[in-house]
Coordinates of C-alpha atoms (C1' of nucleotides) in Angstrom, one line a residue:
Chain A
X1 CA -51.5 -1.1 -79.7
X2 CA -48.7 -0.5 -82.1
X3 CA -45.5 1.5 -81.7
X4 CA -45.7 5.2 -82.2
X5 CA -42.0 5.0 -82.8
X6 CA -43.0 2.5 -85.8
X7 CA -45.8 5.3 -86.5
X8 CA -43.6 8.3 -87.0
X9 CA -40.5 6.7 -88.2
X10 CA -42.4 4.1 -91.3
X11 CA -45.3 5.3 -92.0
X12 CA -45.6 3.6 -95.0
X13 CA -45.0 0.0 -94.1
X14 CA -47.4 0.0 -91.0
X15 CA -50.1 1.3 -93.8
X16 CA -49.1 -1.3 -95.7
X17 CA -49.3 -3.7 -93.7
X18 CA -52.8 -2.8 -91.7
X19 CA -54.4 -2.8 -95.4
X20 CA -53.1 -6.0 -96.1
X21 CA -56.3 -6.5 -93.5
X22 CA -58.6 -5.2 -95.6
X23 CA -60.0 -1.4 -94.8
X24 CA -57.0 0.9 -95.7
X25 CA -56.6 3.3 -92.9
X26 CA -56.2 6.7 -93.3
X27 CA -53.2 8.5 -92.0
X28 CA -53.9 12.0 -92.9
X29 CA -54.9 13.0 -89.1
X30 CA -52.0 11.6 -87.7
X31 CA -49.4 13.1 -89.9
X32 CA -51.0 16.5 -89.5
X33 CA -50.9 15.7 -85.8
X34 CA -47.7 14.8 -85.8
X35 CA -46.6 18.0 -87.8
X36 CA -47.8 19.6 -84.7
X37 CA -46.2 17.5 -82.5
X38 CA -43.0 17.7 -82.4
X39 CA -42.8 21.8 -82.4
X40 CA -45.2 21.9 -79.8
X41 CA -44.1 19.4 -77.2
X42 CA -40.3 20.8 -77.5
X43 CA -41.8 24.3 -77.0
X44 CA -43.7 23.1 -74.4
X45 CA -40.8 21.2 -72.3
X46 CA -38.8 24.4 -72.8
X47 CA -41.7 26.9 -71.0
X48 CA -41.9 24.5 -68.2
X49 CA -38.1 24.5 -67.7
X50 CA -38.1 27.9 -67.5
X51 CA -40.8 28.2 -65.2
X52 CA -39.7 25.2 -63.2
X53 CA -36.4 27.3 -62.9
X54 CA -37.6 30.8 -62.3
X55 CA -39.8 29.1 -59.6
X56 CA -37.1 27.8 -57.7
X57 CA -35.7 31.2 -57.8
X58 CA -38.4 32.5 -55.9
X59 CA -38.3 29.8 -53.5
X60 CA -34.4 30.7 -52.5
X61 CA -35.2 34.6 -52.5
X62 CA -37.8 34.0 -50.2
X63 CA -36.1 31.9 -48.3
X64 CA -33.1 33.5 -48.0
X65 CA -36.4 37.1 -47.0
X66 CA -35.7 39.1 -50.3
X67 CA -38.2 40.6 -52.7
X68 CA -39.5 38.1 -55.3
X69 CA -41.7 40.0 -57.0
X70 CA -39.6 41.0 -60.0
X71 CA -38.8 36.9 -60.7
X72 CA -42.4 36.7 -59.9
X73 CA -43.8 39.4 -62.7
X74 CA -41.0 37.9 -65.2
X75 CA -42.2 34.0 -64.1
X76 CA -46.0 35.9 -64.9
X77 CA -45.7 36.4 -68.3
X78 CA -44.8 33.2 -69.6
X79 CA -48.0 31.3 -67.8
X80 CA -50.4 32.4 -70.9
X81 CA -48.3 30.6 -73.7
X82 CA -47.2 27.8 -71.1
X83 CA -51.1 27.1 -70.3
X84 CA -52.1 27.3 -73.8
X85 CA -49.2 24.7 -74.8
X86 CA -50.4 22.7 -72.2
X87 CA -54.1 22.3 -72.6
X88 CA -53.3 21.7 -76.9
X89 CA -50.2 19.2 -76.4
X90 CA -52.9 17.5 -73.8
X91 CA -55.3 17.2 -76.6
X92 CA -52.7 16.4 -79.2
X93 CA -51.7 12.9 -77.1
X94 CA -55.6 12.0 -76.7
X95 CA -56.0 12.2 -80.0
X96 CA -52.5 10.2 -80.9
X97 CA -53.9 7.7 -78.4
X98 CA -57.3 7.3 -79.7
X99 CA -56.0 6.9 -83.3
X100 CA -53.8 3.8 -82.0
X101 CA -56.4 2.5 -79.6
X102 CA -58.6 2.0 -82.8
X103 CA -55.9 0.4 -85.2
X104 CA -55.8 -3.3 -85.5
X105 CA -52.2 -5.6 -84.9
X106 CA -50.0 -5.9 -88.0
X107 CA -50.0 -9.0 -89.5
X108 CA -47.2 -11.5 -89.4
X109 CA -45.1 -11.8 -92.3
X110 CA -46.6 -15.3 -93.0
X111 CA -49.8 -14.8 -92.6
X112 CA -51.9 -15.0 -96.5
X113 CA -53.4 -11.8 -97.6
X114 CA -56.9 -12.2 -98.3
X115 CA -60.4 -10.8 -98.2
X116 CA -62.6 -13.1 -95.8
X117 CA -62.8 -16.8 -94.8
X118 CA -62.3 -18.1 -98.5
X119 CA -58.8 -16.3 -98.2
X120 CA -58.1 -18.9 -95.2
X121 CA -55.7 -21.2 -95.8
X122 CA -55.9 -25.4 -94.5
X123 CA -52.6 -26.7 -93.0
X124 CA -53.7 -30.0 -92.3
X125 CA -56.4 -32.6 -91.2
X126 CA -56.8 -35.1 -88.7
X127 CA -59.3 -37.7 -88.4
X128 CA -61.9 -39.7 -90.8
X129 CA -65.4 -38.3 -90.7
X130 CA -67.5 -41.0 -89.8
X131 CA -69.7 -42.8 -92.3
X132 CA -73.3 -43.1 -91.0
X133 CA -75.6 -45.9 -91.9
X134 CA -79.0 -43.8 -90.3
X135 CA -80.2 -40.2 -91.2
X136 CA -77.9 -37.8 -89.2
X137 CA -79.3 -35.4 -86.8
X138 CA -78.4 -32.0 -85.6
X139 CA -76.9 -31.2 -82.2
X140 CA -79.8 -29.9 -81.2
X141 CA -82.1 -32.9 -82.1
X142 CA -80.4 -35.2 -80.9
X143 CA -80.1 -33.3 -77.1
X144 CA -83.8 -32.4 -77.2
X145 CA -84.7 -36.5 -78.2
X146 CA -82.7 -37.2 -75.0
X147 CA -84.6 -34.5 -72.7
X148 CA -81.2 -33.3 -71.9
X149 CA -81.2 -30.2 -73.8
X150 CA -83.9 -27.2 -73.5
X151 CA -83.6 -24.1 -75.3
X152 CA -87.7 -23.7 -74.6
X153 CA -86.7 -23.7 -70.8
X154 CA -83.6 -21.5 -71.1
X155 CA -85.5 -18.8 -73.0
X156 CA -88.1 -18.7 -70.2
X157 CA -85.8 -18.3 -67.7
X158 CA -83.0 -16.2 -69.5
X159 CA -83.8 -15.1 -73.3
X160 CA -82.5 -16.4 -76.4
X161 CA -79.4 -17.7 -77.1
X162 CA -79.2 -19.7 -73.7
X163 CA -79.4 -23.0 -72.9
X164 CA -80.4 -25.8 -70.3
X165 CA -78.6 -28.8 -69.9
X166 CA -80.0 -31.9 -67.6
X167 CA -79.3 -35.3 -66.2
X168 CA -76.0 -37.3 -68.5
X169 CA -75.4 -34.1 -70.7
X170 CA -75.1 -31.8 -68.1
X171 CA -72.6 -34.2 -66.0
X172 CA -70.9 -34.4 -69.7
X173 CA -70.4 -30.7 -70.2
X174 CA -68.5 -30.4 -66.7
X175 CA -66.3 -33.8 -67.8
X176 CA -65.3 -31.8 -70.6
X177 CA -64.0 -29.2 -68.7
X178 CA -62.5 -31.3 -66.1
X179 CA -61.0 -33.7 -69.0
X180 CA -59.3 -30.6 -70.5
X181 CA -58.2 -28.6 -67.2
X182 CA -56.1 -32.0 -66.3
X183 CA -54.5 -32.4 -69.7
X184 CA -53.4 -29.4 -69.8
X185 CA -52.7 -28.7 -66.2
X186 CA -50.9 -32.5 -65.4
X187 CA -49.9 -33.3 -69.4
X188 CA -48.7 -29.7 -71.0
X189 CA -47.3 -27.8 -67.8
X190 CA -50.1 -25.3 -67.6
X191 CA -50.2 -23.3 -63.9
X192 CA -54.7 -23.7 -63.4
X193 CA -56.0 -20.6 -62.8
X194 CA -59.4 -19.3 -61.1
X195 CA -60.3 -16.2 -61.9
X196 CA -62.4 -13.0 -62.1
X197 CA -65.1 -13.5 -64.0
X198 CA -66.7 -9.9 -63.6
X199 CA -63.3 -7.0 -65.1
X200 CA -62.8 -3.5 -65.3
X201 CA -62.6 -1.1 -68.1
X202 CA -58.7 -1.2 -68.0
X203 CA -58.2 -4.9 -68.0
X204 CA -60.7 -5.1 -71.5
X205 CA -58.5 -2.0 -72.7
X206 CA -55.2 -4.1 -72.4
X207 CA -56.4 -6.9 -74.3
X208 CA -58.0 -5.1 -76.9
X209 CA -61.5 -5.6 -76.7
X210 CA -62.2 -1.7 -75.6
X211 CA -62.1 0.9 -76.6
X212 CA -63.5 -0.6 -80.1
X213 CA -66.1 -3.2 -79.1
X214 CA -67.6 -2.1 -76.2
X215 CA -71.2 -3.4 -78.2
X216 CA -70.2 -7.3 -77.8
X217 CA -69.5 -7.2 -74.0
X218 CA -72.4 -7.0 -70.9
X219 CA -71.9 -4.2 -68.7
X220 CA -72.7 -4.3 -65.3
X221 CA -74.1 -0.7 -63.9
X222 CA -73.1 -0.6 -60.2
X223 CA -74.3 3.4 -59.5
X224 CA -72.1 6.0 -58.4
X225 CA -69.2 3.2 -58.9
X226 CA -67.3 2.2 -62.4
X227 CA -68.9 0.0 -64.4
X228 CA -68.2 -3.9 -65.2
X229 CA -67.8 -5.8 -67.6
X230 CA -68.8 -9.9 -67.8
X231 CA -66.1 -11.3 -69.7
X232 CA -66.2 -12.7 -72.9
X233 CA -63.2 -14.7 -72.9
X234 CA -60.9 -15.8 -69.9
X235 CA -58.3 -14.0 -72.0
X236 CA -59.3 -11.1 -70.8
X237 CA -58.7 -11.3 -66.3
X238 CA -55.6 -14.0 -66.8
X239 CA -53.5 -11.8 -69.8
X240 CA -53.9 -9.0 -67.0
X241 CA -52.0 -10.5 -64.5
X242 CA -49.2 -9.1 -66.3
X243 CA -50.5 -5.7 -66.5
X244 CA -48.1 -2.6 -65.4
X245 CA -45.5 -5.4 -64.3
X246 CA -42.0 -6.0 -65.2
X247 CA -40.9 -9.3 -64.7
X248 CA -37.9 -10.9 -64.6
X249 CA -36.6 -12.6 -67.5
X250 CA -36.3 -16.4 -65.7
X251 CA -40.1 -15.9 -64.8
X252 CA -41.1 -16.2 -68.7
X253 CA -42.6 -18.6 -70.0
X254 CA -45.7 -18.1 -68.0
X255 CA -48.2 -20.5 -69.3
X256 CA -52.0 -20.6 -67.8
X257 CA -55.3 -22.7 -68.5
X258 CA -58.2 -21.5 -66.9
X259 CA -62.1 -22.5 -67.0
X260 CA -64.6 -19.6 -67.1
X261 CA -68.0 -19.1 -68.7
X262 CA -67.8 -16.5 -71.5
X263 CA -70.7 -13.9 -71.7
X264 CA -70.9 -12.4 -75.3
X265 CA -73.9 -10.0 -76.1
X266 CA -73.5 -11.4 -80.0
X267 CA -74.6 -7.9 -80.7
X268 CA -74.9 -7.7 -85.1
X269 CA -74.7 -11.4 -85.0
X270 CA -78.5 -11.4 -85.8
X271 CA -79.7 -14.5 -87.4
X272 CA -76.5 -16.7 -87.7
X273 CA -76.9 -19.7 -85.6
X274 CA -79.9 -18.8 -83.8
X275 CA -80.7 -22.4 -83.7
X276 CA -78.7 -24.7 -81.4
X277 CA -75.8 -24.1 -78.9
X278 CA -73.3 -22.8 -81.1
X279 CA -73.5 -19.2 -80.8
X280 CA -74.5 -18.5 -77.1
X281 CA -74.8 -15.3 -74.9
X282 CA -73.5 -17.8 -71.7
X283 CA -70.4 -20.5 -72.8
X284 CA -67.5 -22.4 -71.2
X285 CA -64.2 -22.3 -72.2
X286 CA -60.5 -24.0 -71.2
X287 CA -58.3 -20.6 -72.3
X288 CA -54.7 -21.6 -72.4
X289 CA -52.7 -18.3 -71.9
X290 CA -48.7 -18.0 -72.7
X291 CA -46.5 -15.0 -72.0
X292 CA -43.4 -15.0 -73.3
X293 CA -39.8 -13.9 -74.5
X294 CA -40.4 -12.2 -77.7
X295 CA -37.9 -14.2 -79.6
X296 CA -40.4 -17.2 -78.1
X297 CA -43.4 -16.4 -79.7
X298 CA -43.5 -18.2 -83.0
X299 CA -42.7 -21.4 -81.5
X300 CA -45.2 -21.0 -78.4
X301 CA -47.9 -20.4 -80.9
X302 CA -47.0 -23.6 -82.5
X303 CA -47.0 -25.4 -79.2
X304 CA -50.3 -23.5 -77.8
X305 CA -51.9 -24.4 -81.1
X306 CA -50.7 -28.2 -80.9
X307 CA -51.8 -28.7 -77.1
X308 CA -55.4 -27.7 -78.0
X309 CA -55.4 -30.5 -81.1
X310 CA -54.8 -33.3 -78.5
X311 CA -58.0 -32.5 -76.6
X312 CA -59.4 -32.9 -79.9
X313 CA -57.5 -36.2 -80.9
X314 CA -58.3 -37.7 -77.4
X315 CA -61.6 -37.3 -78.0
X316 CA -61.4 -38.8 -81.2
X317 CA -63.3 -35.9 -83.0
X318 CA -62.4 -35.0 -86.6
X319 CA -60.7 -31.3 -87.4
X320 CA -58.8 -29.4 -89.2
X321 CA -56.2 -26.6 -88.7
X322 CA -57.0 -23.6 -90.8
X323 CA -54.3 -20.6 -90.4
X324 CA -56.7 -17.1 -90.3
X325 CA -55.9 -15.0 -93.7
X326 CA -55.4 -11.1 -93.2
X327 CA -58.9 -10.5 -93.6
X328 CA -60.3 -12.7 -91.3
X329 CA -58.3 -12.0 -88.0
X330 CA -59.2 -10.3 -84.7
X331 CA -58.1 -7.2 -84.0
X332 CA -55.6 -7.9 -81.8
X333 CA -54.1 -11.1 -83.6
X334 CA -50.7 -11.1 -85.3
X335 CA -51.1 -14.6 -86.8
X336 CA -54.0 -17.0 -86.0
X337 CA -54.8 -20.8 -86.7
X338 CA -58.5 -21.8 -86.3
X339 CA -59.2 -25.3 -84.8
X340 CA -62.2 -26.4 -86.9
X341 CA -64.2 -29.5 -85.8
X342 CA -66.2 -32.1 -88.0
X343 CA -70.2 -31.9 -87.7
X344 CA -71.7 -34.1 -89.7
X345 CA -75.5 -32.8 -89.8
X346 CA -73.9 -29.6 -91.1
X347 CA -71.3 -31.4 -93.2
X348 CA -68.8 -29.4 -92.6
X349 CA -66.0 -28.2 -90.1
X350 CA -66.7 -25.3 -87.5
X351 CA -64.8 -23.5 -85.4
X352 CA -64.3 -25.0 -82.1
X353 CA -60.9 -23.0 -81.4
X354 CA -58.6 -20.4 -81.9
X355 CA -54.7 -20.0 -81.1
X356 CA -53.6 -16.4 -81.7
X357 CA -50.0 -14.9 -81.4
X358 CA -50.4 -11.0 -80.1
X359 CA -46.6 -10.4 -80.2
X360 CA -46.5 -6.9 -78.4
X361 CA -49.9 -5.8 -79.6
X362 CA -51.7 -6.6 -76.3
X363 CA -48.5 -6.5 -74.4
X364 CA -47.6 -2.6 -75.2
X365 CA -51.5 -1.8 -74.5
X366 CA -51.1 -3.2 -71.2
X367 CA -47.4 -2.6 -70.3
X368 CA -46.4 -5.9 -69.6
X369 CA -42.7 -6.2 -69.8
X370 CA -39.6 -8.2 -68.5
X371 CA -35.9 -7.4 -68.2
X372 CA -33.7 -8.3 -71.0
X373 CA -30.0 -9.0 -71.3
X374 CA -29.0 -5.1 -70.7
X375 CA -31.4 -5.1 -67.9
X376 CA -33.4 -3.1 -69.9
X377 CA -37.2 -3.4 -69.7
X378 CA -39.3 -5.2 -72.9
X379 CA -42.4 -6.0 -74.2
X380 CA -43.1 -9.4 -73.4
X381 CA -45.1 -11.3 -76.4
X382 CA -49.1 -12.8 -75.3
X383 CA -50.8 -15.5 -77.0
X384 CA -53.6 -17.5 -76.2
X385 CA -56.1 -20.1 -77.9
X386 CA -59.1 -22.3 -76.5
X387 CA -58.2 -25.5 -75.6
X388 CA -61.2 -26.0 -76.4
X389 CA -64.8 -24.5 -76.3
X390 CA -66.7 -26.4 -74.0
X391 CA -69.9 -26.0 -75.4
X392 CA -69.1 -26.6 -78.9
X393 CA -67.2 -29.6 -77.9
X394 CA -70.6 -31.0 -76.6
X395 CA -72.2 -30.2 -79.5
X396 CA -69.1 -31.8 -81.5
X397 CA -69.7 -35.0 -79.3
X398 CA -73.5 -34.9 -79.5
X399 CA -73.6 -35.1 -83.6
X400 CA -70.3 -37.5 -84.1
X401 CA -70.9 -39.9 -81.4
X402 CA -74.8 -40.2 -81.8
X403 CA -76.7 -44.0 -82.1
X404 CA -79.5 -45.1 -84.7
X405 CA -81.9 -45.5 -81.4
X406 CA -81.1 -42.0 -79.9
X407 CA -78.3 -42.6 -77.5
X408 CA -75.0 -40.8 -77.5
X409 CA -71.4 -43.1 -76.7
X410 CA -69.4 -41.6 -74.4
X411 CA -65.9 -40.5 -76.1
X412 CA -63.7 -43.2 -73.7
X413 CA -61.1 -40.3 -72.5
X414 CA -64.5 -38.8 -70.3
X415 CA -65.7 -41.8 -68.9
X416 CA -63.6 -41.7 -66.1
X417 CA -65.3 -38.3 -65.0
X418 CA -68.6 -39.6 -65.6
X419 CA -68.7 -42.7 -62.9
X420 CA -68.0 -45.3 -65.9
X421 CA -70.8 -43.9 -67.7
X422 CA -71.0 -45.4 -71.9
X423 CA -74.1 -44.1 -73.3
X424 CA -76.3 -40.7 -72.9
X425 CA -79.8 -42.6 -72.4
X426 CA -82.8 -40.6 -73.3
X427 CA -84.4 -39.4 -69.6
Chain B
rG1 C1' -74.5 -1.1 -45.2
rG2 C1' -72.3 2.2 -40.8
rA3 C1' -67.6 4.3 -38.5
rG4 C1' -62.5 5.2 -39.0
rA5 C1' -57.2 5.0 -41.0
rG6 C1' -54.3 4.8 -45.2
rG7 C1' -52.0 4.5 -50.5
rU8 C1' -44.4 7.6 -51.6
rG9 C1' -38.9 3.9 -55.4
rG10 C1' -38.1 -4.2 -55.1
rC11 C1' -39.5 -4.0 -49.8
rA12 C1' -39.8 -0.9 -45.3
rG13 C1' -40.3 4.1 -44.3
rA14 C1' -39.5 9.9 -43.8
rG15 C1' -41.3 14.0 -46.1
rU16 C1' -48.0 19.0 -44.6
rG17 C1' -46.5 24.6 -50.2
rG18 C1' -40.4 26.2 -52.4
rU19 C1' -32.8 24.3 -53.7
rC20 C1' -37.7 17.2 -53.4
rG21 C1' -37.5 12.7 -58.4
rA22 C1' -37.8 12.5 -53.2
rA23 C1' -34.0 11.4 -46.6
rU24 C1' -32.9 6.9 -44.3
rG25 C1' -32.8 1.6 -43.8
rU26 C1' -32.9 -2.9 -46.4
rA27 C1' -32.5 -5.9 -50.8
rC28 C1' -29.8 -6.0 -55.3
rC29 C1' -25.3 -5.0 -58.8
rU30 C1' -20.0 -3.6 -59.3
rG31 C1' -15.3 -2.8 -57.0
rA32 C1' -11.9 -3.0 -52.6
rU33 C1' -10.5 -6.3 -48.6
rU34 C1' -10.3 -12.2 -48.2
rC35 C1' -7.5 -18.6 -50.0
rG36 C1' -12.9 -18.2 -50.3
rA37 C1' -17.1 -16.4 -47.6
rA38 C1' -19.2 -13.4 -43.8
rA39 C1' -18.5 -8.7 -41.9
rU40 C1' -16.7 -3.9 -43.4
rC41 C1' -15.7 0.2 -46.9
rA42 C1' -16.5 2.8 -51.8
rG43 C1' -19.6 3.4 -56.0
rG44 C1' -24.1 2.2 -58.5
rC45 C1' -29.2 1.1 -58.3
rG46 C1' -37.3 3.6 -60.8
rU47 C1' -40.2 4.3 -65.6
rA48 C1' -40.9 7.0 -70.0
rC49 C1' -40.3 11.0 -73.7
rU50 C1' -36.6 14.2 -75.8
rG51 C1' -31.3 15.7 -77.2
rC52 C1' -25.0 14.1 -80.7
rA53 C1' -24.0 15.3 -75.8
rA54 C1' -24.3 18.1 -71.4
rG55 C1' -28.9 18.2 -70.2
rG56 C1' -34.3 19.0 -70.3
rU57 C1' -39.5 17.3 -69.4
rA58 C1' -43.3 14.2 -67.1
rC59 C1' -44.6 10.6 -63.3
rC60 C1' -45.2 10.1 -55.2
rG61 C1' -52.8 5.2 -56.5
rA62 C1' -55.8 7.7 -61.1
rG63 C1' -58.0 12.1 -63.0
rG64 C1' -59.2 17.3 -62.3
rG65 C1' -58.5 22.1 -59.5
rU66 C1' -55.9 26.2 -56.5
rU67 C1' -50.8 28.4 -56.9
rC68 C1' -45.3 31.8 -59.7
rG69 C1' -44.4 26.9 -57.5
rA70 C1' -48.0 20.7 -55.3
rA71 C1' -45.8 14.2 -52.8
rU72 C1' -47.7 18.2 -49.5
rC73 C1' -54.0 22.1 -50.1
rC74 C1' -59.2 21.2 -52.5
rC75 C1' -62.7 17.9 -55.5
rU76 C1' -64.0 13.1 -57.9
rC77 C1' -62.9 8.1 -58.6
rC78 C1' -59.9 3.5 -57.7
rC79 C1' -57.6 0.4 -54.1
rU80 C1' -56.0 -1.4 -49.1
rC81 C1' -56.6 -2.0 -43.8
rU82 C1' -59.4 -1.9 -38.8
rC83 C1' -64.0 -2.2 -36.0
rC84 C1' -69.5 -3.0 -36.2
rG85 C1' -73.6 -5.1 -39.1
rC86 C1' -75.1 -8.5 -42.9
rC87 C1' -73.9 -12.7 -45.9
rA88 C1' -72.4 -18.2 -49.3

RNA sequence: GGAGAGGUGGCAGAGUGGUCGAAUGUACCUGAUUCGAAAUCAGGCGUACUGCAAGGUACCGAGGGUUCGAAUCCCUCCCUCUCCGCCA
């Protein structure tokens, strides 16, 4: 959500800025809205201080047993033009608060204006794509030559875009998740979370995903009762915990890692990466979550951003750090870097993390605040990033680490979850 | 699932139609007292919008309704607690 204040007082610059992201808004609606405001809502306040005083009239000639009834026919006429103001400034405010529940975060100052992915930018690399003396295969090859990995299964069970993990790879994929919970719980000062995995309307609201994109979530229809959501990001029930609270300034930095499966209906994603486990209704993910002093923010995103490469280094798995362009970042994001990891059967990197910085975007949705200096409540600022994708971490491990005879080496840093174990045998 | 009781300021807790944005206690902040502290005394102490200011407006779980007037009455929803049942 963006600032009204920021709405009414530079108009210009916010429209700027949100084109910078590539569909230029327009503002026509709000500024004839606003026309209307202002008027309205002073005549407004002015009715119900009349009323509000002419009422309490009545209440002192009653109590004191005189006739009300002349206050009572004078208090009378106003209650047309007073309902009337009422019921329009009521719609006026829906209407302001749809139009910023739909706009998108301005981007930071540093972030490169461009179209789509080609406008992205590459800050740096890590690692030397390995060199392989055998015909590489795919993820999804190499997990179905091990009988670990069956998509045949899962869409029996479930539908498409699930999967079924067995035996090495399945004790691998919780490793991951282990390995990564520890680093970033015992090595980066991260508080481990468990949380809801099932949210409300209002906690999707504060993070941005509704009212705009209802169509990527799974609802859950429970009746008479309100609906739920599955969420599609751990983002979404840890972020909240700041919800409607003020916090005191010493409490910030808070800084969370939490494992959850991600449910994402993939709704319009139709045809990209139907094979494989790269785009997947069911996934795990290690969020790391930061809320913090505004002035913070920059330098958090650096860190958040940093803490999710050494999962990646540890493992020994080749990536690159690509910061989003205008065009190409979420709704919500003020500035985001992608974490994208090597796979050599696709010869190229993919996405296997992002670190976003919110600012106030998600934090003025949800009216999460602190007390600064004057004592005066603020927005806090939100970020958060994987650290990493489980699932495409396996897959990542699956194609880099795979043998000429079918096995898969263990990446050294998960051994010690996996009883010792070096090599994914076939079953 | 059945039966019942509740949601008021950081916390506790009064308030069942009118001078209530809300008593009181406690916590917290400032000052006085003190060598210092405790105790005591005085003042302050919710959020937001609006106004140069004085002030005005909204908010007593959320939304709607009745009324000249709602924390208080009515409806829907959300949440909490107690007992019974069921359950990993």
């Amino acid at each position: 959500m963006l600032d009204i204040q920021q709405l009414r007082t530079q108009l210009d610059t916010v429209a700027d800025g949100l084109a910078k992201r590539g569909k230029p808004i327009d503002f026509s609606e709000f500024k004839t809205l606003e026309a209307e405001r202002k008027t309205l809502q002073t005549r407004t306040q002015e009715l119900q201080a009349q009323r509000n005083s002419l009422s309490k009239q009545i209440g002192m000639l009653k109590g004191q047993g005189k006739d009300a009834s002349e206050v009572m026919a004078q208090v009378g006429t106003l209650g047309d033009e007073l309902k009337a103001s009422e019921v329009r400034l009521a719609e006026l405010l829906e209407q302001f608060n749809a139009i910023l529940a739909a706009l998108p975060n301005l981007p930071a100052d540093d972030v490169p204006v461009g179209e789509d992915e080609a406008g992205n930018v590459e800050i740096k690399r890590w690692g030397t794509p390995r060199v392989f003396d055998f015909p590489v295969k795919d993820h999804t090859d190499v997990g179905e030559a091990l009988g670990q990995l069956d998509f045949a299964t899962a869409a029996k069970i479930a539908g498409s875009r699930f999967s079924l993990l067995k035996g090495g790879l399945a004790r691998m994929h919780r490793a991951l998740a282990q390995f990564m919970l520890d680093t970033h719980a015992v090595d980066h000062g991260y508080t481990e979370l468990y949380a809801p995995y099932l949210v409300n309307a209002a906690s999707l609201q504060g993070t941005g995903q509704l009212p705009k994109f209802e169509e990527d979530l799974f609802k859950v229809l429970r009746g008479e009762q309100d609906p739920l959501y599955l969420i599609p990001t751990a983002e979404v029930p840890v972020t909240n915990i700041v919800r409607d609270e003020i916090l005191a300034a010493e409490a910030l930095p808070l800084k969370f890692v939490c494992h959850t499966p991600c449910f994402r209906s993939e709704a319009g994603s139709g045809g990209r990466d139907v094979r494989g486990m790269i785009r997947q209704h069911q996934f795990d993910k290690v969020e790391l979550v930061q809320i913090v002093h505004p002035e913070q923010s920059t330098v958090a995103h650096e860190e958040l951003t940093r803490q999710a490469e050494v999962i990646l280094e540890k493992l020994a798995l080749p990536y690159r750090r690509v910061l989003l362009c205008t065009g190409d970042m979420g709704f919500s994001a003020a500035k985001t870097y992608d974490l994208e990891v090597w796979l050599p059967a696709q010869n190229t990197y993919r996405e296997i993390s992002s670190c976003s910085n919110f600012a106030a975007f998600q934090a003025r949705r949800m009216q999460a605040r602190f007390r600064n200096d004057k004592n005066k409540p603020e927005l806090c600022h939100t970020l958060n990033g994987s650290g990493l994708a489980v699932g495409r971490t396996l897959v990542a491990i699956l194609e880099n680490y795979q043998q000429a005879d079918g096995s898969v080496t263990v990446p050294s840093v998960l051994r010690p979850y996996m009883g010792g174990l070096e090599s994914l045998q076939p079953l």
